[in-house]
């Protein structure tokens, strides 16, 4: 793990380095728990799960950051808000819990640091592949220390997209299934990995041209948004409005070049 940190740490701020170390720490806890027997509970719907490892990872991350950065407060998926101070840490300690619980190795830790309302650092760590995605405001985006950028594909018909579905699919007001079908009918491949933070990190690194979903929490998207913007891409709502990470409505993240075409399809009235 040390080597990933060494590759990435040059010229990054203290805040970013702490976010990296915290994500590696949480990721290591998840890696050790992956495939073992552990407690699983349901949250709102029968498929919205939380495991004991969501809590273990979150606790370790918050304790680590709290003891290394004075003036930290937290917005974390499982424990909500805590602490107080000028830096807000937005944490998803296990993004892809359903995958984790079903022994599918696609899950991540997502940590963002916000100062004066602006996300200044974002880290997404995928512990099974040991891939560490890091962005710092104004400094770019990196995968295991190498600079990344969004893909150059500019035609929607050549794109590969990623998506996810809310747990309340039957009731959600954004008609995401209709838009999903619209895009498939255009012959555009869509992947559903089960971790929005990974979907966004993969868009930042050019593996996907774009990602769309609805009703995500700030912990799902805060780090991914900075990764994509620092890698040269764009993140908005489906109708092109600037994306608000706290809104829990639609999100479309892309390489920028297919953005207008994507918004046109996604904002179609159904
Ligand atoms: C979920 C994942 C999934 C997305 C869901 C999220 P969780 O987060 O990001 O890809 O489709 O909407 O809630 O519950 O595994 O942290
Ligand atoms: Ca999540
Ligand atoms: Ca989670």
Short mmCIF file of C-alpha atoms and ligand atoms in Angstrom, two decimals:
data_model
loop_
_atom_site.label_atom_id
_atom_site.label_comp_id
_atom_site.label_asym_id
_atom_site.label_seq_id
_atom_site.Cartn_x
_atom_site.Cartn_y
_atom_site.Cartn_z
CA UNK A 1 0.00 0.00 0.00
CA UNK A 2 2.92 2.26 0.81
CA UNK A 3 3.99 2.20 -2.81
CA UNK A 4 0.69 3.59 -4.10
CA UNK A 5 1.02 6.47 -1.67
CA UNK A 6 4.66 7.08 -2.65
CA UNK A 7 3.75 7.22 -6.34
CA UNK A 8 1.06 9.80 -5.70
CA UNK A 9 2.25 12.07 -2.94
CA UNK A 10 4.56 14.46 -4.74
CA UNK A 11 3.34 18.07 -4.57
CA UNK A 12 -0.08 17.23 -3.15
CA UNK A 13 -1.49 19.16 -0.19
CA UNK A 14 -1.64 17.82 3.36
CA UNK A 15 -5.42 17.52 3.07
CA UNK A 16 -5.15 15.38 -0.08
CA UNK A 17 -2.49 13.17 1.49
CA UNK A 18 -4.67 12.59 4.54
CA UNK A 19 -7.61 11.72 2.26
CA UNK A 20 -5.38 9.21 0.46
CA UNK A 21 -4.14 7.60 3.67
CA UNK A 22 -7.67 7.41 5.06
CA UNK A 23 -8.97 5.77 1.86
CA UNK A 24 -6.12 3.23 1.89
CA UNK A 25 -6.89 2.48 5.54
CA UNK A 26 -10.62 1.97 4.91
CA UNK A 27 -9.86 -0.01 1.76
CA UNK A 28 -7.53 -2.36 3.61
CA UNK A 29 -10.26 -3.06 6.18
CA UNK A 30 -12.67 -3.88 3.34
CA UNK A 31 -10.11 -6.05 1.55
CA UNK A 32 -9.57 -8.09 4.70
CA UNK A 33 -13.30 -8.51 5.25
CA UNK A 34 -14.11 -9.34 1.62
CA UNK A 35 -15.26 -12.95 1.22
CA UNK A 36 -15.45 -13.62 4.98
CA UNK A 37 -18.61 -14.14 7.03
CA UNK A 38 -19.99 -10.88 8.33
CA UNK A 39 -23.21 -9.31 9.55
CA UNK A 40 -25.50 -7.84 6.88
CA UNK A 41 -28.55 -5.71 7.61
CA UNK A 42 -31.06 -3.98 5.37
CA UNK A 43 -31.59 -0.21 5.41
CA UNK A 44 -34.70 1.19 3.65
CA UNK A 45 -35.49 -1.40 0.94
CA UNK A 46 -34.70 -5.13 1.03
CA UNK A 47 -31.73 -4.64 -1.35
CA UNK A 48 -30.27 -1.55 0.34
CA UNK A 49 -27.72 -3.30 2.51
CA UNK A 50 -25.23 -2.32 5.17
CA UNK A 51 -22.56 -4.68 6.49
CA UNK A 52 -20.41 -4.55 9.57
CA UNK A 53 -17.56 -3.54 7.23
CA UNK A 54 -19.33 -0.34 6.14
CA UNK A 55 -19.24 0.66 9.83
CA UNK A 56 -15.68 -0.58 10.49
CA UNK A 57 -14.28 1.27 7.49
CA UNK A 58 -16.18 4.47 8.34
CA UNK A 59 -15.09 4.45 11.99
CA UNK A 60 -11.41 3.97 11.09
CA UNK A 61 -11.53 6.70 8.43
CA UNK A 62 -13.16 9.26 10.73
CA UNK A 63 -10.81 8.49 13.62
CA UNK A 64 -7.76 8.75 11.37
CA UNK A 65 -8.78 12.05 9.79
CA UNK A 66 -9.99 13.50 13.11
CA UNK A 67 -6.67 12.80 14.80
CA UNK A 68 -4.60 14.17 11.88
CA UNK A 69 -6.52 17.28 10.83
CA UNK A 70 -7.70 19.69 13.50
CA UNK A 71 -10.99 21.40 12.63
CA UNK A 72 -12.54 18.53 10.73
CA UNK A 73 -16.21 17.82 10.54
CA UNK A 74 -17.77 14.88 8.79
CA UNK A 75 -20.66 13.92 6.57
CA UNK A 76 -20.45 10.14 6.38
CA UNK A 77 -23.02 7.79 4.91
CA UNK A 78 -23.54 5.58 7.95
CA UNK A 79 -23.02 7.96 10.89
CA UNK A 80 -24.27 11.22 9.37
CA UNK A 81 -22.73 14.48 10.57
CA UNK A 82 -20.21 14.77 13.39
CA UNK A 83 -17.35 16.97 14.58
CA UNK A 84 -16.91 20.66 13.85
CA UNK A 85 -14.49 22.88 11.98
CA UNK A 86 -13.69 24.44 8.65
CA UNK A 87 -13.01 21.27 6.62
CA UNK A 88 -15.94 19.03 5.73
CA UNK A 89 -15.01 15.44 4.89
CA UNK A 90 -17.62 13.67 2.77
CA UNK A 91 -17.21 9.92 3.15
CA UNK A 92 -18.61 6.77 1.61
CA UNK A 93 -16.74 4.07 3.53
CA UNK A 94 -17.94 1.31 1.18
CA UNK A 95 -19.46 2.25 -2.15
CA UNK A 96 -20.83 -0.93 -3.67
CA UNK A 97 -22.13 -2.65 -0.54
CA UNK A 98 -24.40 -4.97 -2.52
CA UNK A 99 -21.37 -6.18 -4.52
CA UNK A 100 -19.30 -6.56 -1.35
CA UNK A 101 -22.06 -8.57 0.35
CA UNK A 102 -22.35 -10.86 -2.69
CA UNK A 103 -18.60 -11.40 -3.05
CA UNK A 104 -18.35 -9.33 -6.20
CA UNK A 105 -14.98 -7.55 -6.12
CA UNK A 106 -16.24 -4.18 -7.42
CA UNK A 107 -16.43 -1.69 -4.57
CA UNK A 108 -14.56 1.35 -3.33
CA UNK A 109 -13.93 3.91 -0.64
CA UNK A 110 -14.77 7.49 -1.60
CA UNK A 111 -13.51 10.50 0.36
CA UNK A 112 -13.77 14.19 -0.51
CA UNK A 113 -12.61 17.24 1.46
CA UNK A 114 -14.56 20.47 1.15
CA UNK A 115 -13.32 23.90 2.21
CA UNK A 116 -15.51 27.02 2.07
CA UNK A 117 -18.13 25.05 0.15
CA UNK A 118 -15.70 23.85 -2.53
CA UNK A 119 -14.38 20.30 -2.92
CA UNK A 120 -10.58 20.61 -2.86
CA UNK A 121 -9.56 16.95 -2.73
CA UNK A 122 -11.20 13.74 -3.91
CA UNK A 123 -10.03 10.15 -3.58
CA UNK A 124 -11.62 6.91 -4.79
CA UNK A 125 -9.82 3.69 -3.86
CA UNK A 126 -10.68 0.26 -5.23
CA UNK A 127 -8.98 -2.12 -2.80
CA UNK A 128 -9.21 -5.36 -4.78
CA UNK A 129 -7.50 -3.89 -7.86
CA UNK A 130 -5.32 -1.56 -5.75
CA UNK A 131 -6.36 1.37 -7.91
CA UNK A 132 -6.13 4.75 -6.24
CA UNK A 133 -7.78 7.67 -8.03
CA UNK A 134 -6.79 11.07 -6.63
CA UNK A 135 -7.77 14.61 -7.59
CA UNK A 136 -6.74 17.90 -6.10
CA UNK A 137 -8.33 21.17 -7.12
CA UNK A 138 -6.09 22.87 -9.70
CA UNK A 139 -3.51 20.07 -9.71
CA UNK A 140 -5.15 17.44 -11.91
CA UNK A 141 -6.29 13.85 -11.48
CA UNK A 142 -4.14 10.76 -11.03
CA UNK A 143 -4.40 6.98 -11.06
CA UNK A 144 -1.69 5.39 -8.96
CA UNK A 145 0.46 8.46 -9.45
CA UNK A 146 -0.01 8.79 -13.22
CA UNK A 147 -1.91 11.76 -14.59
CA UNK A 148 -5.27 10.76 -16.09
CA UNK A 149 -7.58 12.47 -18.52
CA UNK A 150 -11.02 11.82 -19.89
CA UNK A 151 -11.42 10.01 -23.23
CA UNK A 152 -11.23 11.75 -26.60
CA UNK A 153 -14.33 10.10 -28.07
CA UNK A 154 -16.60 12.82 -29.36
CA UNK A 155 -19.39 10.84 -31.05
CA UNK A 156 -22.16 9.51 -28.87
CA UNK A 157 -22.52 6.39 -31.05
CA UNK A 158 -18.93 5.42 -30.19
CA UNK A 159 -19.37 5.94 -26.45
CA UNK A 160 -19.60 3.40 -23.64
CA UNK A 161 -21.61 4.65 -20.68
CA UNK A 162 -22.11 3.52 -17.10
CA UNK A 163 -25.20 3.82 -14.96
CA UNK A 164 -26.76 2.66 -11.74
CA UNK A 165 -30.30 2.42 -10.44
CA UNK A 166 -31.79 3.77 -7.24
CA UNK A 167 -33.06 1.32 -4.64
CA UNK A 168 -36.55 2.86 -5.00
CA UNK A 169 -36.61 2.20 -8.74
CA UNK A 170 -40.34 1.59 -8.98
CA UNK A 171 -41.16 4.96 -7.38
CA UNK A 172 -38.38 7.27 -8.58
CA UNK A 173 -39.62 10.34 -10.45
CA UNK A 174 -36.82 10.61 -13.04
CA UNK A 175 -37.92 7.77 -15.37
CA UNK A 176 -34.44 6.31 -15.35
CA UNK A 177 -35.55 3.04 -16.95
CA UNK A 178 -37.03 4.92 -19.94
CA UNK A 179 -33.77 6.82 -20.43
CA UNK A 180 -31.77 3.63 -20.02
CA UNK A 181 -33.86 1.98 -22.75
CA UNK A 182 -33.59 5.07 -25.02
CA UNK A 183 -29.80 4.90 -24.87
CA UNK A 184 -29.67 1.13 -25.39
CA UNK A 185 -31.92 1.51 -28.44
CA UNK A 186 -29.33 3.83 -29.96
CA UNK A 187 -26.90 0.91 -29.81
CA UNK A 188 -24.80 2.49 -27.06
CA UNK A 189 -23.40 -0.07 -24.59
CA UNK A 190 -24.15 0.60 -20.92
CA UNK A 191 -22.39 -1.00 -17.96
CA UNK A 192 -23.83 -1.25 -14.43
CA UNK A 193 -20.92 -1.84 -12.05
CA UNK A 194 -22.67 -1.14 -8.73
CA UNK A 195 -20.37 1.58 -7.38
CA UNK A 196 -21.10 5.13 -8.50
CA UNK A 197 -17.71 6.31 -7.23
CA UNK A 198 -15.98 3.74 -9.46
CA UNK A 199 -18.21 4.70 -12.41
CA UNK A 200 -17.08 8.30 -12.00
CA UNK A 201 -13.40 7.40 -11.47
CA UNK A 202 -13.52 5.26 -14.63
CA UNK A 203 -15.06 8.18 -16.54
CA UNK A 204 -12.24 10.41 -15.29
CA UNK A 205 -9.65 7.92 -16.52
CA UNK A 206 -11.22 7.45 -19.96
CA UNK A 207 -12.58 3.92 -19.47
CA UNK A 208 -16.13 5.23 -19.90
CA UNK A 209 -17.20 8.26 -21.91
CA UNK A 210 -19.94 9.05 -19.43
CA UNK A 211 -22.04 8.06 -16.43
CA UNK A 212 -25.64 8.87 -15.53
CA UNK A 213 -27.72 8.10 -12.49
CA UNK A 214 -30.37 9.63 -10.18
CA UNK A 215 -30.78 10.33 -6.46
CA UNK A 216 -27.19 9.72 -5.39
CA UNK A 217 -25.95 11.01 -2.04
CA UNK A 218 -23.13 13.55 -1.69
CA UNK A 219 -20.77 10.75 -0.50
CA UNK A 220 -21.35 8.89 -3.80
CA UNK A 221 -20.39 11.81 -6.05
CA UNK A 222 -18.27 14.44 -4.26
CA UNK A 223 -14.86 12.83 -4.98
CA UNK A 224 -15.92 11.59 -8.43
CA UNK A 225 -17.03 15.05 -9.54
CA UNK A 226 -13.63 16.55 -8.75
CA UNK A 227 -11.85 13.61 -10.42
CA UNK A 228 -13.81 14.15 -13.64
CA UNK A 229 -13.41 17.92 -13.67
CA UNK A 230 -9.68 17.73 -12.95
CA UNK A 231 -9.36 15.13 -15.73
CA UNK A 232 -10.97 17.56 -18.21
CA UNK A 233 -14.57 16.32 -18.13
CA UNK A 234 -17.90 17.78 -17.14
CA UNK A 235 -20.54 17.03 -14.49
CA UNK A 236 -24.06 18.50 -14.63
CA UNK A 237 -27.65 17.56 -14.03
CA UNK A 238 -29.36 15.81 -16.96
CA UNK A 239 -30.65 19.14 -18.30
CA UNK A 240 -27.18 20.71 -18.26
CA UNK A 241 -27.53 22.77 -15.06
CA UNK A 242 -24.39 22.94 -12.87
CA UNK A 243 -24.35 19.87 -10.64
CA UNK A 244 -25.12 20.29 -6.95
CA UNK A 245 -23.68 17.33 -4.99
CA UNK A 246 -26.33 17.72 -2.26
CA UNK A 247 -29.34 17.78 -4.58
CA UNK A 248 -30.03 14.02 -4.83
CA UNK A 249 -31.52 14.48 -8.28
CA UNK A 250 -30.02 13.61 -11.68
CA UNK A 251 -26.33 13.47 -12.55
CA UNK A 252 -24.61 13.23 -15.92
CA UNK A 253 -20.83 13.07 -15.88
CA UNK A 254 -18.88 12.84 -19.12
CA UNK A 255 -15.69 13.49 -21.03
CA UNK A 256 -17.24 16.83 -22.04
CA UNK A 257 -17.18 16.01 -25.75
CA UNK A 258 -20.41 13.96 -25.66
CA UNK A 259 -21.99 16.11 -22.97
CA UNK A 260 -24.45 18.11 -25.06
CA UNK A 261 -25.60 14.97 -26.91
CA UNK A 262 -26.02 13.09 -23.61
CA UNK A 263 -28.02 15.91 -21.99
CA UNK A 264 -30.28 16.01 -25.03
CA UNK A 265 -31.19 12.33 -24.67
CA UNK A 266 -31.44 12.40 -20.87
CA UNK A 267 -33.60 15.52 -20.70
CA UNK A 268 -36.15 14.13 -23.17
CA UNK A 269 -39.63 14.31 -21.67
CA UNK A 270 -41.14 10.86 -21.08
C1 LIG B 1 -24.71 2.63 -4.15
C2 LIG B 1 -23.78 2.45 -5.33
C3 LIG B 1 -24.55 2.07 -6.57
C4 LIG B 1 -25.64 3.06 -6.88
C5 LIG B 1 -26.55 3.26 -5.68
C6 LIG B 1 -25.71 3.70 -4.47
P1 LIG B 1 -23.82 2.04 -1.68
O1 LIG B 1 -23.99 3.02 -2.99
O2 LIG B 1 -23.04 3.63 -5.59
O3 LIG B 1 -23.71 2.02 -7.71
O4 LIG B 1 -26.38 2.58 -7.98
O5 LIG B 1 -27.50 4.23 -6.01
O6 LIG B 1 -26.55 3.93 -3.38
O7 LIG B 1 -25.19 1.89 -1.09
O8 LIG B 1 -23.24 0.77 -2.15
O9 LIG B 1 -22.89 2.88 -0.84
CA1 LIG B 2 -22.63 4.81 -2.09
CA1 LIG B 3 -21.89 3.13 1.09
#
